[in-house]
Tab-separated table of C-alpha atoms and ligand atoms in Angstrom:
chain	number	residue	atom	x	y	z
A	1	MET	CA	-12.658	16.108	10.857
A	2	ASN	CA	-11.066	18.016	13.685
A	3	ASN	CA	-9.244	15.402	15.723
A	4	ARG	CA	-5.680	14.524	16.567
A	5	PHE	CA	-5.735	10.966	15.305
A	6	ILE	CA	-6.782	11.802	11.745
A	7	LYS	CA	-4.585	14.919	11.798
A	8	VAL	CA	-1.496	12.879	12.644
A	9	LEU	CA	-2.324	10.268	9.996
A	10	LYS	CA	-2.604	13.082	7.451
A	11	GLY	CA	0.784	14.506	8.438
A	12	GLU	CA	-0.402	17.517	10.426
A	13	ALA	CA	1.273	18.741	13.622
A	14	VAL	CA	-0.425	18.151	16.994
A	15	ASP	CA	0.280	19.203	20.603
A	16	ARG	CA	0.397	15.629	21.974
A	17	PRO	CA	0.085	12.171	20.432
A	18	PRO	CA	-3.376	10.665	19.983
A	19	VAL	CA	-3.886	7.378	21.835
A	20	TRP	CA	-5.929	4.181	21.558
A	21	MET	CA	-5.282	0.551	22.532
A	22	MET	CA	-5.363	-2.519	20.342
A	23	ARG	CA	-8.153	-4.851	21.515
A	24	GLN	CA	-9.571	-2.035	23.649
A	25	ALA	CA	-13.202	-3.081	23.079
A	26	GLY	CA	-13.916	-6.011	25.381
A	27	ARG	CA	-11.751	-8.402	27.363
A	28	TYR	CA	-10.733	-6.373	30.443
A	29	LEU	CA	-13.941	-4.281	30.728
A	30	PRO	CA	-16.415	-5.596	33.367
A	31	ASP	CA	-19.403	-4.229	31.427
A	32	TYR	CA	-18.253	-6.185	28.382
A	33	MET	CA	-18.033	-9.372	30.455
A	34	LYS	CA	-21.707	-8.902	31.400
A	35	LEU	CA	-22.701	-8.799	27.728
A	36	LYS	CA	-20.410	-11.746	27.025
A	37	ALA	CA	-22.308	-13.815	29.597
A	38	ARG	CA	-25.631	-13.109	27.857
A	39	TYR	CA	-24.895	-13.173	24.127
A	40	SER	CA	-22.780	-15.377	21.869
A	41	PHE	CA	-19.662	-13.967	20.219
A	42	PHE	CA	-21.193	-13.508	16.784
A	43	GLU	CA	-24.422	-12.155	18.303
A	44	ARG	CA	-22.289	-9.433	19.900
A	45	ILE	CA	-20.563	-8.725	16.582
A	46	GLU	CA	-23.619	-8.854	14.328
A	47	THR	CA	-26.266	-7.085	16.445
A	48	PRO	CA	-25.954	-3.315	15.850
A	49	GLU	CA	-27.048	-2.357	19.386
A	50	LEU	CA	-24.512	-4.727	20.989
A	51	ALA	CA	-21.625	-3.915	18.623
A	52	THR	CA	-22.314	-0.220	19.232
A	53	GLU	CA	-22.427	-0.508	23.002
A	54	ILE	CA	-19.133	-2.465	23.073
A	55	THR	CA	-17.329	-0.259	20.540
A	56	VAL	CA	-18.233	2.948	22.362
A	57	MET	CA	-17.519	1.554	25.866
A	58	PRO	CA	-13.750	2.302	25.996
A	59	VAL	CA	-14.333	5.847	24.707
A	60	HIS	CA	-16.495	6.688	27.734
A	61	GLN	CA	-14.875	4.424	30.314
A	62	VAL	CA	-11.195	4.791	29.468
A	63	GLY	CA	-11.013	7.978	27.398
A	64	VAL	CA	-9.315	6.752	24.201
A	65	ASP	CA	-9.038	9.140	21.218
A	66	ALA	CA	-10.421	6.615	18.689
A	67	ALA	CA	-12.886	3.724	18.710
A	68	ILE	CA	-12.299	0.383	16.961
A	69	LEU	CA	-15.209	-1.530	15.481
A	70	PHE	CA	-16.186	-4.497	17.642
A	71	SER	CA	-15.728	-7.401	15.245
A	72	ASP	CA	-13.069	-10.021	14.557
A	73	ILE	CA	-10.586	-10.975	11.867
A	74	LEU	CA	-12.305	-14.386	11.710
A	75	VAL	CA	-15.447	-12.996	10.072
A	76	ILE	CA	-13.605	-13.677	6.798
A	77	PRO	CA	-13.280	-17.479	7.223
A	78	LYS	CA	-16.884	-17.454	8.438
A	79	VAL	CA	-18.200	-15.662	5.360
A	80	LEU	CA	-16.125	-17.958	3.112
A	81	GLY	CA	-18.029	-20.882	4.622
A	82	ILE	CA	-16.060	-22.117	7.660
A	83	ASP	CA	-18.020	-21.984	10.909
A	84	VAL	CA	-16.073	-20.412	13.767
A	85	GLU	CA	-16.843	-21.197	17.383
A	86	LEU	CA	-15.418	-19.456	20.452
A	87	ILE	CA	-14.625	-22.109	23.056
A	88	PRO	CA	-14.190	-20.607	26.547
A	89	GLY	CA	-10.601	-20.976	27.703
A	90	LYS	CA	-9.519	-22.233	24.295
A	91	GLY	CA	-10.237	-19.403	21.859
A	92	PRO	CA	-11.580	-19.671	18.329
A	93	VAL	CA	-11.984	-23.095	16.729
A	94	LEU	CA	-12.813	-23.483	13.030
A	95	ASP	CA	-15.228	-26.159	11.871
A	96	TRP	CA	-12.935	-27.374	9.060
A	97	THR	CA	-9.552	-26.439	7.621
A	98	VAL	CA	-8.310	-25.748	4.110
A	99	LYS	CA	-5.443	-28.042	3.162
A	100	SER	CA	-6.426	-29.476	-0.218
A	101	GLU	CA	-7.609	-28.375	-3.645
A	102	SER	CA	-11.112	-29.722	-2.927
A	103	GLU	CA	-11.321	-27.811	0.366
A	104	TYR	CA	-10.102	-24.683	-1.411
A	105	LYS	CA	-12.929	-25.136	-3.921
A	106	LYS	CA	-15.448	-25.303	-1.078
A	107	LEU	CA	-14.624	-21.704	-0.069
A	108	ASN	CA	-17.428	-19.475	-1.276
A	109	GLY	CA	-16.025	-16.067	-2.253
A	110	GLU	CA	-19.100	-15.031	-4.266
A	111	ASP	CA	-21.061	-11.980	-3.208
A	112	ILE	CA	-19.762	-12.032	0.376
A	113	ILE	CA	-21.373	-8.759	1.465
A	114	SER	CA	-24.842	-10.301	1.092
A	115	ARG	CA	-23.740	-12.775	3.781
A	116	MET	CA	-22.654	-9.970	6.165
A	117	PRO	CA	-25.985	-8.199	6.277
A	118	THR	CA	-25.523	-6.152	9.470
A	119	VAL	CA	-22.051	-4.627	9.000
A	120	GLU	CA	-23.441	-1.436	7.488
A	121	ALA	CA	-26.083	-1.015	10.216
A	122	CYS	CA	-23.453	-1.636	12.935
A	123	ILE	CA	-21.051	0.973	11.553
A	124	LYS	CA	-23.813	3.540	10.973
A	125	MET	CA	-25.178	3.111	14.491
A	126	ILE	CA	-21.676	3.385	16.007
A	127	LYS	CA	-20.922	6.533	14.014
A	128	ALA	CA	-24.192	8.101	15.145
A	129	GLU	CA	-23.356	7.262	18.752
A	130	LEU	CA	-19.701	8.378	18.804
A	131	PRO	CA	-18.807	11.970	19.715
A	132	ASP	CA	-17.832	13.911	16.571
A	133	HIS	CA	-14.173	14.162	17.516
A	134	ILE	CA	-13.738	10.381	17.978
A	135	PRO	CA	-12.992	8.571	14.704
A	136	LEU	CA	-13.943	4.945	14.080
A	137	ILE	CA	-11.228	2.470	13.098
A	138	GLY	CA	-12.281	-0.381	10.826
A	139	PHE	CA	-10.025	-3.411	10.526
A	140	VAL	CA	-9.219	-6.699	8.869
A	141	GLY	CA	-6.690	-9.449	9.485
A	142	SER	CA	-3.887	-9.667	6.967
A	143	PRO	CA	-4.533	-12.486	4.503
A	144	TRP	CA	-1.538	-14.426	5.925
A	145	THR	CA	-2.857	-14.125	9.494
A	146	VAL	CA	-6.351	-15.245	8.447
A	147	PHE	CA	-4.758	-18.095	6.427
A	148	CYS	CA	-2.960	-19.217	9.616
A	149	TYR	CA	-6.320	-19.839	11.304
A	150	MET	CA	-7.908	-21.371	8.180
A	151	VAL	CA	-5.135	-23.970	7.899
A	152	GLN	CA	-4.319	-24.525	11.590
A	153	GLY	CA	-8.006	-24.478	12.587
A	154	LYS	CA	-7.340	-22.730	15.898
A	155	GLY	CA	-4.938	-20.417	17.691
A	156	SER	CA	-1.337	-21.543	18.084
A	157	LYS	CA	1.967	-20.226	19.426
A	158	ASP	CA	3.886	-21.144	16.279
A	159	PHE	CA	1.258	-21.905	13.597
A	160	SER	CA	3.600	-24.683	12.495
A	161	GLU	CA	0.893	-26.546	10.537
A	162	ALA	CA	-0.046	-23.425	8.614
A	163	LYS	CA	3.592	-22.540	7.936
A	164	SER	CA	4.631	-26.025	6.842
A	165	PHE	CA	1.560	-26.235	4.608
A	166	ALA	CA	2.616	-22.991	2.898
A	167	TYR	CA	6.221	-24.223	2.531
A	168	ASN	CA	5.165	-27.625	1.142
A	169	HIS	CA	2.313	-26.466	-1.101
A	170	PRO	CA	3.171	-22.899	-2.108
A	171	SER	CA	0.968	-22.737	-5.202
A	172	LEU	CA	-2.157	-23.900	-3.351
A	173	ALA	CA	-1.288	-21.626	-0.421
A	174	LEU	CA	-1.033	-18.663	-2.794
A	175	LYS	CA	-4.436	-19.520	-4.300
A	176	ILE	CA	-5.994	-19.619	-0.825
A	177	LEU	CA	-4.306	-16.313	0.064
A	178	ASP	CA	-5.618	-14.810	-3.167
A	179	LYS	CA	-9.191	-15.832	-2.327
A	180	ILE	CA	-8.839	-14.430	1.212
A	181	THR	CA	-7.424	-11.177	-0.208
A	182	ILE	CA	-10.282	-10.649	-2.658
A	183	ALA	CA	-12.837	-11.172	0.129
A	184	THR	CA	-10.867	-8.944	2.505
A	185	ILE	CA	-10.724	-6.056	0.032
A	186	GLU	CA	-14.444	-6.362	-0.637
A	187	TYR	CA	-15.194	-6.419	3.099
A	188	LEU	CA	-12.918	-3.455	3.834
A	189	GLY	CA	-14.489	-1.486	0.977
A	190	HIS	CA	-17.853	-2.188	2.590
A	191	GLN	CA	-16.592	-0.956	5.986
A	192	ILE	CA	-15.327	2.231	4.322
A	193	ASP	CA	-18.578	2.778	2.392
A	194	SER	CA	-20.492	2.285	5.643
A	195	GLY	CA	-18.529	5.024	7.412
A	196	VAL	CA	-15.286	3.953	9.150
A	197	ASP	CA	-12.727	6.785	9.188
A	198	VAL	CA	-9.481	4.790	9.018
A	199	PHE	CA	-8.527	1.118	8.864
A	200	GLN	CA	-5.881	-1.100	10.401
A	201	VAL	CA	-4.572	-4.353	8.940
A	202	PHE	CA	-3.580	-6.764	11.744
A	203	ASP	CA	-0.734	-8.993	10.586
A	204	SER	CA	-0.533	-10.661	13.984
A	205	TRP	CA	1.409	-13.693	12.713
A	206	GLY	CA	3.492	-12.101	9.941
A	207	GLY	CA	6.488	-11.941	12.272
A	208	LEU	CA	6.513	-15.758	12.434
A	209	LEU	CA	7.932	-15.739	8.906
A	210	ASP	CA	11.498	-15.015	7.854
A	211	ARG	CA	11.855	-12.203	5.365
A	212	LYS	CA	11.962	-14.429	2.257
A	213	ASN	CA	8.758	-16.220	3.196
A	214	TYR	CA	7.161	-12.959	4.333
A	215	LEU	CA	7.785	-11.498	0.893
A	216	GLN	CA	6.104	-14.528	-0.661
A	217	PHE	CA	3.187	-15.220	1.670
A	218	SER	CA	2.261	-12.029	3.492
A	219	TYR	CA	3.651	-8.795	2.078
A	220	PRO	CA	2.161	-8.956	-1.459
A	221	PHE	CA	-1.334	-9.505	-0.093
A	222	ILE	CA	-1.113	-6.607	2.383
A	223	LYS	CA	0.209	-4.502	-0.497
A	224	ARG	CA	-2.877	-5.370	-2.547
A	225	ILE	CA	-5.102	-4.201	0.313
A	226	CYS	CA	-3.192	-0.914	0.731
A	227	ASP	CA	-3.114	-0.316	-3.028
A	228	ALA	CA	-6.876	-0.857	-3.227
A	229	PHE	CA	-7.473	2.141	-0.893
A	230	PRO	CA	-4.553	4.498	-1.627
A	231	ASP	CA	-6.234	7.676	-0.403
A	232	PHE	CA	-7.837	6.302	2.723
A	233	PRO	CA	-6.091	6.651	6.128
A	234	SER	CA	-4.521	3.297	6.947
A	235	ILE	CA	-2.315	1.517	9.497
A	236	VAL	CA	-0.438	-1.762	9.046
A	237	PHE	CA	0.610	-3.655	12.187
A	238	ALA	CA	2.925	-6.645	11.745
A	239	LYS	CA	3.615	-8.136	15.158
A	240	GLY	CA	7.190	-9.371	15.434
A	241	GLY	CA	8.005	-7.519	12.212
A	242	TRP	CA	11.253	-5.751	13.204
A	243	HIS	CA	13.101	-7.562	10.390
A	244	LEU	CA	10.463	-6.433	7.887
A	245	LEU	CA	10.482	-2.679	8.504
A	246	ASP	CA	12.401	-1.815	5.306
A	247	ASP	CA	9.733	-3.646	3.305
A	248	LEU	CA	6.745	-2.385	5.295
A	249	ASN	CA	8.086	1.142	4.793
A	250	GLN	CA	7.413	0.686	1.044
A	251	LEU	CA	3.679	0.087	1.565
A	252	GLN	CA	1.172	2.685	0.526
A	253	CYS	CA	-0.174	3.188	4.072
A	254	ASN	CA	-0.157	6.127	6.492
A	255	ALA	CA	1.179	4.393	9.581
A	256	LEU	CA	3.072	1.340	10.770
A	257	GLY	CA	2.294	-0.312	14.108
A	258	LEU	CA	5.203	-1.539	16.222
A	259	ASP	CA	5.351	-4.165	18.935
A	260	TRP	CA	7.310	-3.504	22.140
A	261	THR	CA	10.448	-5.345	21.032
A	262	ILE	CA	11.294	-2.621	18.490
A	263	SER	CA	13.064	0.436	19.882
A	264	ALA	CA	11.913	3.869	18.764
A	265	ASP	CA	15.433	4.685	17.525
A	266	TYR	CA	15.565	1.576	15.360
A	267	ALA	CA	12.073	2.196	13.927
A	268	LYS	CA	12.918	5.847	13.235
A	269	SER	CA	16.050	4.766	11.365
A	270	LYS	CA	14.021	2.429	9.122
A	271	VAL	CA	10.734	4.253	8.552
A	272	SER	CA	10.448	7.457	6.545
A	273	LYS	CA	8.971	10.568	8.154
A	274	ASP	CA	5.954	10.480	5.870
A	275	LYS	CA	4.840	7.347	7.734
A	276	VAL	CA	3.450	7.623	11.239
A	277	LEU	CA	4.763	5.184	13.852
A	278	GLN	CA	2.230	3.637	16.246
A	279	GLY	CA	2.879	1.758	19.479
A	280	ASN	CA	4.466	0.253	21.408
A	281	LEU	CA	4.163	-0.128	25.178
A	282	ASP	CA	4.495	-3.715	26.396
A	283	PRO	CA	0.884	-4.599	27.408
A	284	SER	CA	2.285	-6.196	30.597
A	285	MET	CA	3.542	-2.755	31.630
A	286	LEU	CA	-0.109	-2.022	32.512
A	287	LEU	CA	0.310	-4.439	35.418
A	288	SER	CA	3.105	-2.282	36.912
A	289	SER	CA	2.808	0.235	39.731
A	290	ASP	CA	1.258	3.588	38.788
A	291	GLU	CA	4.638	5.257	39.140
A	292	ILE	CA	6.406	2.905	36.735
A	293	LEU	CA	3.524	2.932	34.257
A	294	VAL	CA	3.515	6.749	34.093
A	295	GLN	CA	7.288	6.916	33.809
A	296	ARG	CA	7.533	4.288	31.042
A	297	THR	CA	4.653	5.836	29.102
A	298	ASN	CA	6.283	9.279	29.192
A	299	GLU	CA	9.657	7.778	28.211
A	300	MET	CA	8.026	5.970	25.301
A	301	ILE	CA	6.419	9.138	23.923
A	302	ALA	CA	9.653	11.098	24.363
A	303	SER	CA	11.598	8.391	22.500
A	304	PHE	CA	9.357	8.828	19.440
A	305	GLU	CA	9.603	12.653	19.420
A	306	GLY	CA	10.756	13.969	16.069
A	307	HIS	CA	8.633	11.410	14.191
A	308	PRO	CA	4.849	11.593	13.636
A	309	TYR	CA	3.407	9.259	16.243
A	310	VAL	CA	0.274	7.591	17.672
A	311	ALA	CA	0.549	6.173	21.200
A	312	ASN	CA	-0.696	2.608	21.646
A	313	LEU	CA	0.275	-0.706	23.170
A	314	GLY	CA	2.672	-3.025	21.374
A	315	HIS	CA	-0.099	-5.655	21.055
A	316	GLY	CA	-3.629	-6.157	22.407
A	317	ILE	CA	-4.525	-5.183	25.963
A	318	LEU	CA	-4.484	-8.282	28.198
A	319	PRO	CA	-7.679	-9.596	29.829
A	320	ASN	CA	-6.186	-9.251	33.335
A	321	ILE	CA	-5.455	-5.509	33.103
A	322	PRO	CA	-7.379	-3.473	35.720
A	323	VAL	CA	-9.490	-0.768	34.057
A	324	GLU	CA	-7.821	1.829	36.324
A	325	LYS	CA	-4.425	1.038	34.786
A	326	ALA	CA	-5.797	1.377	31.261
A	327	LYS	CA	-7.231	4.773	32.267
A	328	LEU	CA	-3.920	5.847	33.757
A	329	PHE	CA	-2.073	4.917	30.562
A	330	ILE	CA	-4.523	6.924	28.440
A	331	GLN	CA	-4.504	9.910	30.809
A	332	THR	CA	-0.704	9.951	30.908
A	333	VAL	CA	-0.582	10.261	27.119
A	334	LYS	CA	-3.253	12.967	27.226
A	335	ASN	CA	-1.227	14.958	29.776
A	336	TYR	CA	1.898	14.891	27.597
A	337	ARG	CA	2.842	17.995	25.601
A	338	TYR	CA	5.423	18.033	22.848
A	339	SER	CA	8.380	20.259	23.592
B	1	1CP	O1	-15.882	-13.019	23.555
B	1	1CP	C1	-14.705	-12.758	23.751
B	1	1CP	O2	-14.378	-11.898	24.585
B	1	1CP	C2	-13.718	-13.516	22.982
B	1	1CP	C3	-12.476	-12.820	22.774
B	1	1CP	C4	-12.459	-12.003	21.484
B	1	1CP	C5	-12.719	-10.618	21.332
B	1	1CP	C6	-13.099	-9.632	22.380
B	1	1CP	C7	-12.172	-12.509	20.221
B	1	1CP	C8	-11.938	-13.914	19.876
B	1	1CP	N1	-12.206	-11.478	19.306
B	1	1CP	C9	-12.522	-10.306	19.943
B	1	1CP	C10	-12.693	-8.985	19.297
B	1	1CP	C11	-11.614	-8.496	18.419
B	1	1CP	N2	-10.678	-9.250	17.769
B	1	1CP	C12	-11.413	-7.156	18.072
B	1	1CP	C13	-12.429	-6.096	18.422
B	1	1CP	C14	-12.080	-4.818	18.900
B	1	1CP	C15	-11.168	-4.778	20.087
B	1	1CP	O3	-11.338	-5.520	21.053
B	1	1CP	O4	-10.307	-3.922	20.014
B	1	1CP	C16	-10.260	-7.083	17.269
B	1	1CP	C17	-9.588	-5.870	16.688
B	1	1CP	C18	-9.821	-8.415	17.068
B	1	1CP	C19	-8.699	-8.775	16.208
B	1	1CP	C20	-8.156	-10.153	16.259
B	1	1CP	N3	-8.825	-11.337	16.425
B	1	1CP	C21	-6.808	-10.450	16.015
B	1	1CP	C22	-5.753	-9.443	15.652
B	1	1CP	C23	-5.252	-8.703	16.829
B	1	1CP	C24	-4.369	-9.480	17.760
B	1	1CP	O5	-4.730	-9.568	18.944
B	1	1CP	O6	-3.321	-9.966	17.319
B	1	1CP	C25	-6.645	-11.846	16.104
B	1	1CP	C26	-5.357	-12.641	15.940
B	1	1CP	C27	-7.931	-12.398	16.361
B	1	1CP	C28	-8.280	-13.830	16.484
B	1	1CP	C29	-8.971	-14.101	17.750
B	1	1CP	N4	-10.299	-13.862	17.963
B	1	1CP	C30	-10.609	-14.125	19.267
B	1	1CP	C31	-9.437	-14.548	19.934
B	1	1CP	C32	-9.331	-14.949	21.371
B	1	1CP	C33	-8.401	-14.501	18.976
B	1	1CP	C34	-6.956	-14.844	19.209
B	1	1CP	C35	-6.790	-16.331	19.183
B	1	1CP	C36	-5.347	-16.736	19.307
B	1	1CP	O7	-4.810	-16.662	20.403
B	1	1CP	O8	-4.772	-17.123	18.277
């Protein structure tokens, strides 16, 4: 496949970095908000025509170099048997939480793909719709991040209930993580078989753990996912994971995502050159003046020169970002040429 994104992930030289934005499909796009008003969250995810329209939207409207499947990390709790509802203004709320042996036993990890009947059709329709040079990114949540929601039951700044549950009941927590991991690997295998070109593991809440707990509750499960697909292009993003870079550098993945708190120099000193770095503009920078946005974007790319690199934000694009600013960010990266 002749495109910069896959080339960079495979270690080939390119004239400028490829660029996409985490959470680029939805949120800040007015045309997405129209679909959101008409269809429920899981209708949008599970209906091939809707998932395709939303996935392809940022490619045409903003000009990104890769598309990311419109879905969510919470399809895993849902397929394991916990209903997930999106409450406006509140975010996802799970119908029940897993905090006991009997609740663990209620999780149904059998034959999960039969309960995700439209994933293949969604991915095939998206691939047929995307221009040839735009790859499709599949994704999953890291088992720890999905566990956070399954124990806490909803979003949280600190996920203190999920963390304290893991600290107090490590053996049950590890069993839950194991069940999530098995389902996640099966689901990712299905995404790959259906046609995604690369995958990203979102460890959005890994950085809430100190290194010792990370090595117990998050790292081994991400490692199992990477080891299950050793030859497939892959990215691991651990938000807040500056203290984990030495460990993440050991993973069998092609790229590591960085949030905006990690400097390029620090990341370059920790991550070997055979791993691509991805990131890491502060999403709030897209609320700056055009002049500052262009300057900071160019400075960011320059700071990563000398290391294989994919330009991105340091976390998901914010809902209040004007589309024009997202376009300017993407165009600025596209105008850049390596010296
Ligand atoms: O209908 C809506 O607009 C609801 C908002 C929304 C959207 C657009 C949710 C609920 N999920 C999504 C899609 C989504 N989620 C994508 C699709 C592609 C894209 O937009 O790029 C992706 C990649 C995700 C991944 C995701 N979901 C993560 C990991 C990335 C991150 O931001 O850290 C997490 C933590 C979630 C959980 C989740 N789902 C939805 C929300 C609002 C949240 C976050 C809840 C919280 O604050 O804890």
